[in-house]
């Protein structure tokens, strides 16, 4: 997903000013730790939604067949989901999630009807048959009703029912955060993904459905409707599954990438076809840039699709949805205020970056959403760098600092479906850019980015696994850096003073024991220093040197003598 700007008028200067202000008034003493606000209260429903309950843990998803009829006339969805799973540990009760106002009507296993109870958005299904370890079973869940309508897609989940210029339905789903159980019954936790999935969507005969994976068949039904069968060959995360229903125009091309020919298919409203043919030229440019930085596009088997949607956009796996108006920038705005943000279409670049960081490497708990958003945000600057050079990419990252709030930690609260601060975007991107300065070896840095995508290919991860991987591969103790930027709200201040040729410096406004190497310029001469929360003295060659901190590091600077 893409973040919405809260204070677009705030500029870079005001952030630096704010950071310095914080440190001079010492609002956050060195030893202070950030604590979550006490008013955050979670319910049993939050725990059922956000944790790996015993009723989820005993079975491993292998396959879903979602088979639904979507009726734009009365805004309903009716159908079934067949859930196929392998028994890890025999158990008699299964948790399936489906959110109100939708209802499960019937549950069947091997021709016998099962009993179930509803508790809010959770269905407790009593299995009649003995569930033997290692064996594969299926349950068929029949469900339907009028799914929640999204009030602010994609930030509020639900179905969007709109019309095109010819008055034909233009329908789409979006559900990150709220969860896929908003529109279909499933195991609504990110830790478990099916190995593959069939999505069958029945729609009025004059419309088409575009979902994930490849279009396997279109079946004409007797009642003048059509069923589109989309098959996903790879593991898919639940919020990545989507429906897009409209009278689409279609065009395609083949991109010759690192893993061979990649089918790229584009579906847009007929009225937008000409604009799309021009704007979507950025799709193969995006693949070229991200294959360079991150390695092969992760879903060659399922192809790459860009699908017009009646909202801004979302990283639906192998069918990225697009609603950015066929203009560059974020709805025409440069989020970095550097000029570089208008050189590319934010939604094509940002949402497609999620194919690597979100759809291939997926967070287990939404508290670690930074794994998706920090890297997707950082990817924007790498795209800029690939086409416009290193300096341009750096200007883009630094420009986005004005959007950082430093309001809450980037990491949310685990096991209750809780996201951290929106800072997971710009601050996360700046943290990665800072780490790149510390690594100070572009080849190594790119190998780490590619290594992440190779070693965690198609995996669900904890954020700490990504942190540990980067620590291991860089050989640098970056734990304090991750803790500072992901688990605290303070931006470290490099405090220094000069007396003659004696430079004295430390980190302040930081977590206890914070260390991070920093590149400074002493009268223009580059030097890496290793400040700690205690003052260190350094004898300089000359008196009255001019001290400058490398702007690539996201830190504040304060000359404590005020000079
Ligand atoms: Zn995103």
Coordinates of C-alpha atoms in Angstrom, one line a residue, residues 79-456:
X79 CA -20.0 -18.8 -3.4
X80 CA -17.6 -21.0 -1.7
X81 CA -14.0 -21.5 -0.6
X82 CA -12.5 -24.9 -0.6
X83 CA -9.7 -25.0 2.0
X84 CA -7.2 -27.8 1.5
X85 CA -4.7 -28.4 4.3
X86 CA -2.2 -30.8 5.8
X87 CA -2.6 -31.9 9.4
X88 CA 0.5 -31.0 11.4
X89 CA -0.9 -32.1 14.8
X90 CA -4.3 -33.8 15.1
X91 CA -7.0 -31.4 16.5
X92 CA -10.8 -31.2 16.4
X93 CA -11.5 -27.5 16.1
X94 CA -10.6 -25.2 13.2
X95 CA -10.6 -21.4 13.1
X96 CA -11.9 -19.8 9.9
X97 CA -12.3 -16.1 9.6
X98 CA -15.1 -14.2 7.9
X99 CA -16.0 -10.7 8.7
X100 CA -19.5 -9.3 9.2
X101 CA -21.8 -8.7 7.5
X102 CA -20.9 -11.8 5.5
X103 CA -22.1 -15.2 6.7
X104 CA -20.9 -18.8 6.3
X105 CA -24.0 -20.8 5.5
X106 CA -22.6 -24.3 5.4
X107 CA -19.4 -26.3 6.0
X108 CA -18.8 -29.7 4.5
X109 CA -16.0 -32.2 4.8
X110 CA -16.1 -35.5 2.7
X111 CA -19.9 -35.1 2.1
X112 CA -20.8 -34.6 5.8
X113 CA -22.1 -31.3 7.1
X114 CA -20.1 -29.9 10.0
X115 CA -21.2 -28.0 13.0
X116 CA -19.9 -24.5 13.6
X117 CA -20.3 -21.5 15.9
X118 CA -19.7 -17.9 15.2
X119 CA -17.7 -15.6 17.5
X120 CA -17.6 -12.2 15.9
X121 CA -15.4 -12.5 12.9
X122 CA -14.3 -16.0 13.7
X123 CA -16.0 -19.3 12.9
X124 CA -15.2 -22.3 15.1
X125 CA -15.6 -25.4 13.0
X126 CA -16.0 -28.8 14.7
X127 CA -14.4 -31.5 12.6
X128 CA -16.3 -34.8 12.7
X129 CA -13.7 -37.0 11.0
X130 CA -10.4 -37.9 12.8
X131 CA -7.7 -35.6 11.5
X132 CA -4.6 -37.8 10.9
X133 CA -1.2 -36.3 11.1
X134 CA 0.5 -35.8 7.7
X135 CA -2.8 -36.3 5.8
X136 CA -4.5 -33.8 3.4
X137 CA -8.1 -32.8 4.0
X138 CA -10.5 -30.2 2.5
X139 CA -13.4 -28.3 3.9
X140 CA -15.9 -26.5 1.7
X141 CA -17.2 -23.3 3.1
X142 CA -20.3 -21.9 1.5
X143 CA -20.8 -18.2 2.2
X144 CA -22.2 -14.9 1.0
X145 CA -23.9 -11.7 1.5
X146 CA -23.2 -8.0 0.9
X147 CA -19.5 -7.4 1.8
X148 CA -18.4 -4.2 3.5
X149 CA -18.0 -1.4 1.1
X150 CA -14.7 0.4 1.3
X151 CA -15.2 4.0 2.4
X152 CA -11.6 5.0 1.6
X153 CA -9.9 2.4 -0.6
X154 CA -7.3 1.1 -0.3
X155 CA -6.8 2.4 3.3
X156 CA -10.1 1.1 4.5
X157 CA -10.7 -2.4 3.2
X158 CA -13.7 -3.6 1.3
X159 CA -15.3 -3.7 -2.1
X160 CA -15.4 -0.6 -4.3
X161 CA -18.4 -0.5 -6.6
X162 CA -18.0 2.2 -9.3
X163 CA -19.0 2.7 -12.9
X164 CA -17.0 3.5 -16.0
X165 CA -17.8 6.3 -18.5
X166 CA -20.3 4.0 -20.3
X167 CA -22.1 3.2 -17.1
X168 CA -20.7 -0.3 -16.8
X169 CA -19.7 -1.7 -13.4
X170 CA -16.1 -1.1 -12.3
X171 CA -15.5 -3.2 -9.2
X172 CA -12.5 -4.1 -7.1
X173 CA -11.4 -5.5 -3.7
X174 CA -8.8 -4.2 -1.4
X175 CA -8.1 -5.4 2.1
X176 CA -4.6 -5.0 3.5
X177 CA -4.8 -4.6 7.2
X178 CA -8.5 -5.3 7.6
X179 CA -7.8 -8.7 6.1
X180 CA -9.0 -11.0 3.3
X181 CA -11.7 -12.3 5.5
X182 CA -13.5 -9.1 4.7
X183 CA -14.7 -10.6 1.5
X184 CA -13.9 -14.4 1.6
X185 CA -13.6 -17.0 4.4
X186 CA -10.0 -18.0 5.0
X187 CA -7.2 -18.5 7.5
X188 CA -6.7 -14.7 7.9
X189 CA -3.2 -14.6 9.3
X190 CA -0.1 -13.9 7.2
X191 CA 2.1 -16.7 8.7
X192 CA 0.5 -19.4 6.4
X193 CA 0.1 -19.2 2.7
X194 CA -1.4 -21.8 0.3
X195 CA 1.1 -23.3 -2.2
X196 CA -1.2 -22.4 -5.0
X197 CA -4.7 -21.1 -5.6
X198 CA -7.6 -21.2 -8.1
X199 CA -9.8 -18.1 -8.2
X200 CA -13.0 -18.6 -10.1
X201 CA -15.1 -15.5 -10.5
X202 CA -18.5 -15.5 -12.2
X203 CA -19.6 -12.1 -13.6
X204 CA -22.2 -10.6 -16.0
X205 CA -21.3 -11.7 -19.6
X206 CA -20.4 -8.2 -20.7
X207 CA -17.7 -7.9 -18.0
X208 CA -14.4 -9.5 -17.2
X209 CA -12.7 -10.4 -14.0
X210 CA -8.9 -10.0 -13.5
X211 CA -7.5 -11.8 -10.5
X212 CA -4.0 -13.1 -9.7
X213 CA -1.9 -15.6 -11.7
X214 CA -2.8 -16.7 -15.2
X215 CA -6.2 -16.8 -16.9
X216 CA -6.7 -20.6 -17.3
X217 CA -10.2 -20.5 -18.9
X218 CA -13.3 -18.5 -19.4
X219 CA -16.5 -20.6 -19.1
X220 CA -19.7 -19.2 -20.7
X221 CA -22.7 -20.1 -18.5
X222 CA -26.3 -20.7 -19.6
X223 CA -27.5 -17.6 -17.7
X224 CA -25.4 -15.3 -19.9
X225 CA -22.7 -14.9 -17.3
X226 CA -19.1 -15.9 -17.6
X227 CA -16.7 -17.5 -15.1
X228 CA -13.1 -16.5 -15.2
X229 CA -10.7 -19.1 -13.8
X230 CA -7.4 -17.6 -12.6
X231 CA -4.7 -19.9 -11.4
X232 CA -1.8 -18.8 -9.1
X233 CA 1.1 -21.2 -9.2
X234 CA 3.0 -19.7 -6.3
X235 CA 2.3 -19.2 -2.6
X236 CA 0.2 -16.1 -2.2
X237 CA -0.5 -13.9 0.8
X238 CA -4.1 -13.5 1.7
X239 CA -4.4 -9.7 1.2
X240 CA -2.7 -10.2 -2.2
X241 CA -5.7 -12.0 -3.6
X242 CA -8.0 -9.7 -5.5
X243 CA -10.9 -9.3 -7.9
X244 CA -11.1 -6.6 -10.6
X245 CA -14.3 -6.5 -12.6
X246 CA -14.9 -4.2 -15.6
X247 CA -15.3 -4.0 -19.3
X248 CA -11.5 -4.1 -19.6
X249 CA -9.3 -3.4 -22.7
X250 CA -6.2 -5.6 -22.7
X251 CA -2.7 -5.3 -24.2
X252 CA 0.5 -7.1 -23.5
X253 CA 4.2 -7.5 -24.1
X254 CA 7.0 -9.8 -23.3
X255 CA 9.9 -8.6 -21.2
X256 CA 13.1 -10.5 -21.5
X257 CA 14.3 -10.6 -18.0
X258 CA 16.8 -12.4 -15.7
X259 CA 14.8 -15.6 -15.7
X260 CA 13.8 -15.5 -19.4
X261 CA 10.6 -14.2 -21.1
X262 CA 8.1 -12.6 -18.7
X263 CA 4.5 -12.1 -19.8
X264 CA 3.4 -8.6 -19.0
X265 CA -0.4 -8.0 -19.3
X266 CA -2.2 -4.7 -18.9
X267 CA -5.9 -4.4 -18.2
X268 CA -7.5 -0.9 -18.3
X269 CA -10.8 0.7 -18.9
X270 CA -11.4 1.2 -22.6
X271 CA -11.6 4.9 -22.2
X272 CA -8.1 4.9 -20.8
X273 CA -6.4 2.6 -23.3
X274 CA -4.4 5.2 -25.1
X275 CA -3.1 6.9 -21.9
X276 CA -2.2 3.5 -20.5
X277 CA -0.2 2.5 -23.6
X278 CA 2.0 5.5 -22.9
X279 CA 2.2 5.5 -19.1
X280 CA 2.7 1.7 -18.8
X281 CA 5.9 1.9 -20.7
X282 CA 7.3 2.4 -17.2
X283 CA 6.4 -1.2 -16.3
X284 CA 9.3 -2.8 -18.2
X285 CA 11.5 0.0 -17.0
X286 CA 10.5 -0.8 -13.5
X287 CA 11.3 -4.5 -14.0
X288 CA 14.7 -3.7 -15.4
X289 CA 15.6 -1.5 -12.5
X290 CA 14.3 -3.8 -9.8
X291 CA 15.8 -7.0 -11.3
X292 CA 19.1 -5.1 -11.2
X293 CA 18.8 -4.2 -7.5
X294 CA 16.7 -7.1 -6.1
X295 CA 17.2 -10.0 -8.6
X296 CA 14.6 -11.7 -10.8
X297 CA 11.0 -10.7 -10.7
X298 CA 9.7 -13.3 -8.2
X299 CA 6.6 -14.6 -10.1
X300 CA 7.6 -15.4 -13.7
X301 CA 5.2 -18.4 -13.6
X302 CA 2.2 -16.2 -12.8
X303 CA 3.3 -13.3 -15.1
X304 CA 3.1 -9.6 -14.2
X305 CA -0.1 -7.6 -14.6
X306 CA -1.0 -4.0 -14.1
X307 CA -4.7 -3.6 -13.7
X308 CA -6.7 -0.4 -13.5
X309 CA -8.7 0.0 -10.3
X310 CA -11.2 2.5 -9.0
X311 CA -8.7 3.6 -6.2
X312 CA -5.1 4.7 -5.9
X313 CA -3.3 1.3 -6.0
X314 CA -2.3 -1.9 -4.2
X315 CA 0.4 -4.5 -4.4
X316 CA -1.9 -7.4 -5.3
X317 CA 0.4 -10.3 -6.1
X318 CA 1.2 -10.6 -9.9
X319 CA -1.8 -8.2 -10.6
X320 CA -0.7 -4.9 -9.2
X321 CA -3.7 -2.5 -9.2
X322 CA -3.3 1.0 -10.5
X323 CA -5.4 4.2 -10.1
X324 CA -2.8 7.0 -10.3
X325 CA -4.5 8.8 -13.2
X326 CA -1.8 8.0 -15.8
X327 CA 0.4 10.7 -14.4
X328 CA 3.8 10.8 -12.9
X329 CA 4.3 11.4 -9.2
X330 CA 1.9 10.5 -6.4
X331 CA -1.4 11.8 -7.9
X332 CA 0.8 14.3 -9.7
X333 CA 2.7 15.3 -6.6
X334 CA 6.4 14.8 -5.9
X335 CA 6.6 13.3 -2.4
X336 CA 10.3 14.1 -2.1
X337 CA 10.0 17.7 -3.2
X338 CA 13.3 17.1 -5.0
X339 CA 12.0 17.1 -8.5
X340 CA 12.9 13.4 -9.0
X341 CA 9.4 12.2 -7.8
X342 CA 7.9 13.6 -11.0
X343 CA 10.2 11.5 -13.2
X344 CA 8.2 8.3 -12.5
X345 CA 4.7 7.0 -11.8
X346 CA 4.7 6.5 -8.1
X347 CA 2.1 3.7 -8.1
X348 CA 3.7 1.7 -10.9
X349 CA 7.1 1.9 -9.2
X350 CA 6.1 1.6 -5.5
X351 CA 3.4 -1.0 -5.7
X352 CA 5.4 -3.2 -8.1
X353 CA 8.4 -3.0 -5.8
X354 CA 6.2 -4.9 -3.4
X355 CA 6.4 -8.0 -5.7
X356 CA 9.8 -8.4 -4.1
X357 CA 9.2 -6.9 -0.7
X358 CA 5.7 -8.0 0.4
X359 CA 4.6 -10.7 -2.0
X360 CA 7.8 -12.7 -2.2
X361 CA 9.2 -11.7 1.2
X362 CA 6.2 -11.3 3.4
X363 CA 5.8 -10.2 7.0
X364 CA 4.4 -12.8 9.4
X365 CA 2.9 -10.2 11.6
X366 CA 1.6 -6.8 10.4
X367 CA 3.6 -5.2 13.3
X368 CA 6.6 -5.8 10.9
X369 CA 5.0 -4.0 8.0
X370 CA 8.2 -2.1 7.6
X371 CA 9.6 -5.1 5.8
X372 CA 7.2 -4.3 3.0
X373 CA 7.0 -0.5 3.2
X374 CA 10.6 0.6 4.1
X375 CA 12.0 -1.5 1.3
X376 CA 9.3 -0.4 -1.2
X377 CA 9.9 3.2 -0.2
X378 CA 13.6 2.7 -0.6
X379 CA 13.1 1.0 -3.9
X380 CA 11.6 4.3 -5.3
X381 CA 15.0 6.0 -4.7
X382 CA 16.8 3.0 -6.3
X383 CA 14.6 3.3 -9.4
X384 CA 15.6 7.0 -9.5
X385 CA 19.3 6.0 -9.1
X386 CA 19.1 3.4 -11.8
X387 CA 17.9 5.9 -14.4
X388 CA 19.2 9.2 -13.2
X389 CA 22.3 8.4 -11.2
X390 CA 23.4 8.0 -7.6
X391 CA 23.1 11.7 -6.6
X392 CA 19.5 11.8 -7.9
X393 CA 18.5 8.8 -5.9
X394 CA 20.1 10.3 -2.8
X395 CA 18.3 13.6 -3.3
X396 CA 15.1 11.7 -3.5
X397 CA 15.6 9.8 -0.2
X398 CA 16.7 12.9 1.6
X399 CA 13.8 14.9 0.2
X400 CA 11.3 12.4 1.7
X401 CA 12.6 13.2 5.3
X402 CA 10.2 16.1 5.4
X403 CA 7.3 13.5 5.6
X404 CA 8.7 11.7 8.7
X405 CA 6.6 12.2 11.8
X406 CA 8.6 10.5 14.5
X407 CA 5.3 10.0 16.4
X408 CA 5.3 6.3 17.2
X409 CA 7.8 3.4 16.7
X410 CA 7.9 1.9 13.2
X411 CA 7.3 -1.5 14.6
X412 CA 3.7 -2.1 15.9
X413 CA 2.5 -4.4 18.6
X414 CA 2.7 -8.1 17.8
X415 CA -0.1 -10.7 17.8
X416 CA -3.0 -8.2 17.7
X417 CA -2.9 -7.2 14.1
X418 CA -1.4 -3.8 14.9
X419 CA 0.6 -1.7 12.5
X420 CA 3.3 0.7 13.6
X421 CA 3.8 4.3 12.6
X422 CA 3.4 5.5 9.0
X423 CA 7.1 6.3 9.4
X424 CA 7.7 2.7 8.2
X425 CA 7.8 4.4 4.7
X426 CA 10.1 7.5 4.7
X427 CA 11.9 6.8 8.0
X428 CA 12.4 3.2 7.0
X429 CA 13.7 4.2 3.6
X430 CA 16.1 6.7 5.2
X431 CA 17.2 4.0 7.7
X432 CA 18.1 1.7 4.8
X433 CA 19.9 4.6 3.0
X434 CA 21.8 5.4 6.2
X435 CA 22.9 1.7 6.5
X436 CA 24.1 1.9 2.9
X437 CA 26.4 4.8 4.0
X438 CA 27.7 2.7 6.9
X439 CA 28.3 -0.3 4.6
X440 CA 30.1 2.1 2.2
X441 CA 30.4 -0.5 -0.5
X442 CA 27.7 -0.3 -3.2
X443 CA 28.5 -3.7 -4.7
X444 CA 28.2 -5.4 -1.3
X445 CA 25.0 -3.4 -0.6
X446 CA 23.4 -4.5 -3.8
X447 CA 24.4 -8.1 -3.1
X448 CA 22.7 -7.9 0.2
X449 CA 19.5 -6.6 -1.4
X450 CA 19.6 -9.4 -4.0
X451 CA 20.6 -11.9 -1.3
X452 CA 17.5 -11.1 0.7
X453 CA 15.4 -11.9 -2.3
X454 CA 17.3 -15.1 -2.9
X455 CA 17.5 -16.4 0.6
X456 CA 13.9 -15.4 1.7

